[in-house]
Amino acid sequence: MACAVYTSVVGWYAALDLNSPIPLQWALVMWGATFGWIVSDVFNEWQHHVAARLYYEDIADGVCPDRGMQITSANGWKWYRRQGSPWRISSKRVRPQVHPVDAIARLQGRNPPPRK
């Protein structure tokens, strides 16, 4: 961001001195690159957040077989890719009815207690 601001200021004075818009165009290129970098970073963070949330929901529901030490971000990303990207996964998807004790046991790495 600082580089884009610096290029804008220097480009402005250079454009006035040279009577040419080219230095100012370089500043616009820097702003475009900065904006693109920020958008890309925000998208990647959002994608990892969605992947982690779906992974933990599926573990709690008993859909994903991972337990205990298998619950890692790498396995979460694999599960996310296997299920499809967020464009294909519905947030309103049908989820099984799970007892809260069972979900907590799965997230803690244990198998749920047997139900009568």
PDB file of C-alpha atoms in Angstrom:
ATOM      1  CA  MET A   1       0.000   0.000   0.000  1.00  0.00           C
ATOM      2  CA  ALA A   2       2.844   2.348   0.880  1.00  0.00           C
ATOM      3  CA  CYS A   3       4.470   1.598  -2.473  1.00  0.00           C
ATOM      4  CA  ALA A   4       1.272   2.538  -4.309  1.00  0.00           C
ATOM      5  CA  VAL A   5       0.980   5.815  -2.354  1.00  0.00           C
ATOM      6  CA  TYR A   6       4.650   6.639  -2.976  1.00  0.00           C
ATOM      7  CA  THR A   7       4.318   5.867  -6.693  1.00  0.00           C
ATOM      8  CA  SER A   8       1.202   8.067  -6.856  1.00  0.00           C
ATOM      9  CA  VAL A   9       2.937  11.059  -5.279  1.00  0.00           C
ATOM     10  CA  VAL A  10       6.111  10.702  -7.325  1.00  0.00           C
ATOM     11  CA  GLY A  11       4.078   9.980 -10.464  1.00  0.00           C
ATOM     12  CA  TRP A  12       1.980  13.094  -9.938  1.00  0.00           C
ATOM     13  CA  TYR A  13       5.011  15.372  -9.670  1.00  0.00           C
ATOM     14  CA  ALA A  14       6.782  13.593 -12.533  1.00  0.00           C
ATOM     15  CA  ALA A  15       3.680  13.932 -14.733  1.00  0.00           C
ATOM     16  CA  LEU A  16       3.519  17.672 -13.989  1.00  0.00           C
ATOM     17  CA  ASP A  17       7.232  18.108 -14.671  1.00  0.00           C
ATOM     18  CA  LEU A  18       7.325  15.990 -17.858  1.00  0.00           C
ATOM     19  CA  ASN A  19       3.890  16.985 -19.181  1.00  0.00           C
ATOM     20  CA  SER A  20       3.211  13.286 -19.747  1.00  0.00           C
ATOM     21  CA  PRO A  21       0.579  10.968 -18.235  1.00  0.00           C
ATOM     22  CA  ILE A  22       2.904   7.926 -18.246  1.00  0.00           C
ATOM     23  CA  PRO A  23       4.217   8.303 -14.647  1.00  0.00           C
ATOM     24  CA  LEU A  24       0.639   8.622 -13.414  1.00  0.00           C
ATOM     25  CA  GLN A  25      -0.290   5.474 -15.322  1.00  0.00           C
ATOM     26  CA  TRP A  26       2.418   3.597 -13.415  1.00  0.00           C
ATOM     27  CA  ALA A  27       0.751   4.748 -10.199  1.00  0.00           C
ATOM     28  CA  LEU A  28      -2.581   3.377 -11.422  1.00  0.00           C
ATOM     29  CA  VAL A  29      -0.906   0.060 -12.220  1.00  0.00           C
ATOM     30  CA  MET A  30       0.461  -0.063  -8.654  1.00  0.00           C
ATOM     31  CA  TRP A  31      -3.008   0.664  -7.220  1.00  0.00           C
ATOM     32  CA  GLY A  32      -4.501  -2.073  -9.393  1.00  0.00           C
ATOM     33  CA  ALA A  33      -1.869  -4.573  -8.264  1.00  0.00           C
ATOM     34  CA  THR A  34      -2.408  -3.621  -4.612  1.00  0.00           C
ATOM     35  CA  PHE A  35      -6.175  -3.975  -4.929  1.00  0.00           C
ATOM     36  CA  GLY A  36      -5.795  -7.334  -6.688  1.00  0.00           C
ATOM     37  CA  TRP A  37      -3.458  -8.597  -3.968  1.00  0.00           C
ATOM     38  CA  ILE A  38      -5.906  -7.558  -1.216  1.00  0.00           C
ATOM     39  CA  VAL A  39      -8.885  -9.187  -2.976  1.00  0.00           C
ATOM     40  CA  SER A  40      -6.914 -12.398  -3.538  1.00  0.00           C
ATOM     41  CA  ASP A  41      -5.829 -12.535   0.106  1.00  0.00           C
ATOM     42  CA  VAL A  42      -9.364 -11.924   1.407  1.00  0.00           C
ATOM     43  CA  PHE A  43     -10.747 -14.623  -0.917  1.00  0.00           C
ATOM     44  CA  ASN A  44      -8.170 -17.177   0.274  1.00  0.00           C
ATOM     45  CA  GLU A  45      -8.924 -16.403   3.936  1.00  0.00           C
ATOM     46  CA  TRP A  46     -12.662 -16.749   3.293  1.00  0.00           C
ATOM     47  CA  GLN A  47     -12.141 -20.066   1.504  1.00  0.00           C
ATOM     48  CA  HIS A  48     -10.074 -21.490   4.379  1.00  0.00           C
ATOM     49  CA  HIS A  49     -12.672 -20.294   6.907  1.00  0.00           C
ATOM     50  CA  VAL A  50     -15.483 -22.009   4.977  1.00  0.00           C
ATOM     51  CA  ALA A  51     -13.419 -25.196   4.661  1.00  0.00           C
ATOM     52  CA  ALA A  52     -12.709 -25.329   8.408  1.00  0.00           C
ATOM     53  CA  ARG A  53     -16.313 -24.639   9.340  1.00  0.00           C
ATOM     54  CA  LEU A  54     -17.706 -27.334   7.025  1.00  0.00           C
ATOM     55  CA  TYR A  55     -15.050 -29.785   8.219  1.00  0.00           C
ATOM     56  CA  TYR A  56     -15.940 -29.316  11.904  1.00  0.00           C
ATOM     57  CA  GLU A  57     -19.676 -29.484  11.144  1.00  0.00           C
ATOM     58  CA  ASP A  58     -19.212 -32.751   9.264  1.00  0.00           C
ATOM     59  CA  ILE A  59     -17.103 -34.226  12.087  1.00  0.00           C
ATOM     60  CA  ALA A  60     -19.746 -33.270  14.652  1.00  0.00           C
ATOM     61  CA  ASP A  61     -22.506 -34.725  12.449  1.00  0.00           C
ATOM     62  CA  GLY A  62     -20.598 -37.983  12.009  1.00  0.00           C
ATOM     63  CA  VAL A  63     -20.332 -37.569   8.239  1.00  0.00           C
ATOM     64  CA  CYS A  64     -16.533 -37.191   8.297  1.00  0.00           C
ATOM     65  CA  PRO A  65     -14.647 -40.144   9.841  1.00  0.00           C
ATOM     66  CA  ASP A  66     -11.742 -38.065  11.258  1.00  0.00           C
ATOM     67  CA  ARG A  67     -11.241 -38.203  15.044  1.00  0.00           C
ATOM     68  CA  GLY A  68      -8.645 -36.971  17.514  1.00  0.00           C
ATOM     69  CA  MET A  69      -5.206 -36.448  15.998  1.00  0.00           C
ATOM     70  CA  GLN A  70      -6.661 -36.776  12.493  1.00  0.00           C
ATOM     71  CA  ILE A  71      -8.396 -33.398  12.872  1.00  0.00           C
ATOM     72  CA  THR A  72      -5.891 -31.104  11.148  1.00  0.00           C
ATOM     73  CA  SER A  73      -6.127 -28.215   8.715  1.00  0.00           C
ATOM     74  CA  ALA A  74      -4.539 -30.357   5.979  1.00  0.00           C
ATOM     75  CA  ASN A  75      -7.157 -33.094   6.426  1.00  0.00           C
ATOM     76  CA  GLY A  76      -9.840 -30.413   6.593  1.00  0.00           C
ATOM     77  CA  TRP A  77      -8.696 -29.033   3.252  1.00  0.00           C
ATOM     78  CA  LYS A  78      -8.715 -32.553   1.738  1.00  0.00           C
ATOM     79  CA  TRP A  79     -12.241 -33.136   3.049  1.00  0.00           C
ATOM     80  CA  TYR A  80     -13.340 -29.783   1.680  1.00  0.00           C
ATOM     81  CA  ARG A  81     -11.929 -30.580  -1.773  1.00  0.00           C
ATOM     82  CA  ARG A  82     -13.524 -34.037  -1.726  1.00  0.00           C
ATOM     83  CA  GLN A  83     -16.932 -32.543  -0.904  1.00  0.00           C
ATOM     84  CA  GLY A  84     -16.629 -29.786  -3.517  1.00  0.00           C
ATOM     85  CA  SER A  85     -15.890 -26.104  -3.388  1.00  0.00           C
ATOM     86  CA  PRO A  86     -18.226 -23.675  -1.580  1.00  0.00           C
ATOM     87  CA  TRP A  87     -19.942 -22.881  -4.867  1.00  0.00           C
ATOM     88  CA  ARG A  88     -21.360 -26.432  -4.855  1.00  0.00           C
ATOM     89  CA  ILE A  89     -21.848 -26.992  -1.115  1.00  0.00           C
ATOM     90  CA  SER A  90     -25.144 -25.645   0.137  1.00  0.00           C
ATOM     91  CA  SER A  91     -25.236 -24.083   3.581  1.00  0.00           C
ATOM     92  CA  LYS A  92     -28.798 -25.408   3.837  1.00  0.00           C
ATOM     93  CA  ARG A  93     -27.776 -28.985   3.056  1.00  0.00           C
ATOM     94  CA  VAL A  94     -29.558 -31.810   4.835  1.00  0.00           C
ATOM     95  CA  ARG A  95     -27.732 -32.611   8.051  1.00  0.00           C
ATOM     96  CA  PRO A  96     -28.401 -35.624  10.264  1.00  0.00           C
ATOM     97  CA  GLN A  97     -30.020 -35.118  13.655  1.00  0.00           C
ATOM     98  CA  VAL A  98     -27.174 -35.580  16.123  1.00  0.00           C
ATOM     99  CA  HIS A  99     -27.302 -35.637  19.900  1.00  0.00           C
ATOM    100  CA  PRO A 100     -25.069 -32.849  21.316  1.00  0.00           C
ATOM    101  CA  VAL A 101     -23.155 -35.349  23.477  1.00  0.00           C
ATOM    102  CA  ASP A 102     -22.298 -37.375  20.367  1.00  0.00           C
ATOM    103  CA  ALA A 103     -21.084 -34.281  18.517  1.00  0.00           C
ATOM    104  CA  ILE A 104     -18.891 -33.187  21.438  1.00  0.00           C
ATOM    105  CA  ALA A 105     -17.435 -36.690  21.747  1.00  0.00           C
ATOM    106  CA  ARG A 106     -16.547 -36.747  18.043  1.00  0.00           C
ATOM    107  CA  LEU A 107     -14.892 -33.324  18.231  1.00  0.00           C
ATOM    108  CA  GLN A 108     -12.884 -34.452  21.274  1.00  0.00           C
ATOM    109  CA  GLY A 109     -11.630 -37.473  19.362  1.00  0.00           C
ATOM    110  CA  ARG A 110     -13.743 -40.135  21.047  1.00  0.00           C
ATOM    111  CA  ASN A 111     -16.442 -42.335  19.637  1.00  0.00           C
ATOM    112  CA  PRO A 112     -19.900 -41.362  20.868  1.00  0.00           C
ATOM    113  CA  PRO A 113     -21.457 -43.439  23.652  1.00  0.00           C
ATOM    114  CA  PRO A 114     -23.980 -46.068  22.557  1.00  0.00           C
ATOM    115  CA  ARG A 115     -27.609 -44.902  22.547  1.00  0.00           C
ATOM    116  CA  LYS A 116     -30.539 -47.048  23.644  1.00  0.00           C
TER     117      LYS A 116
END
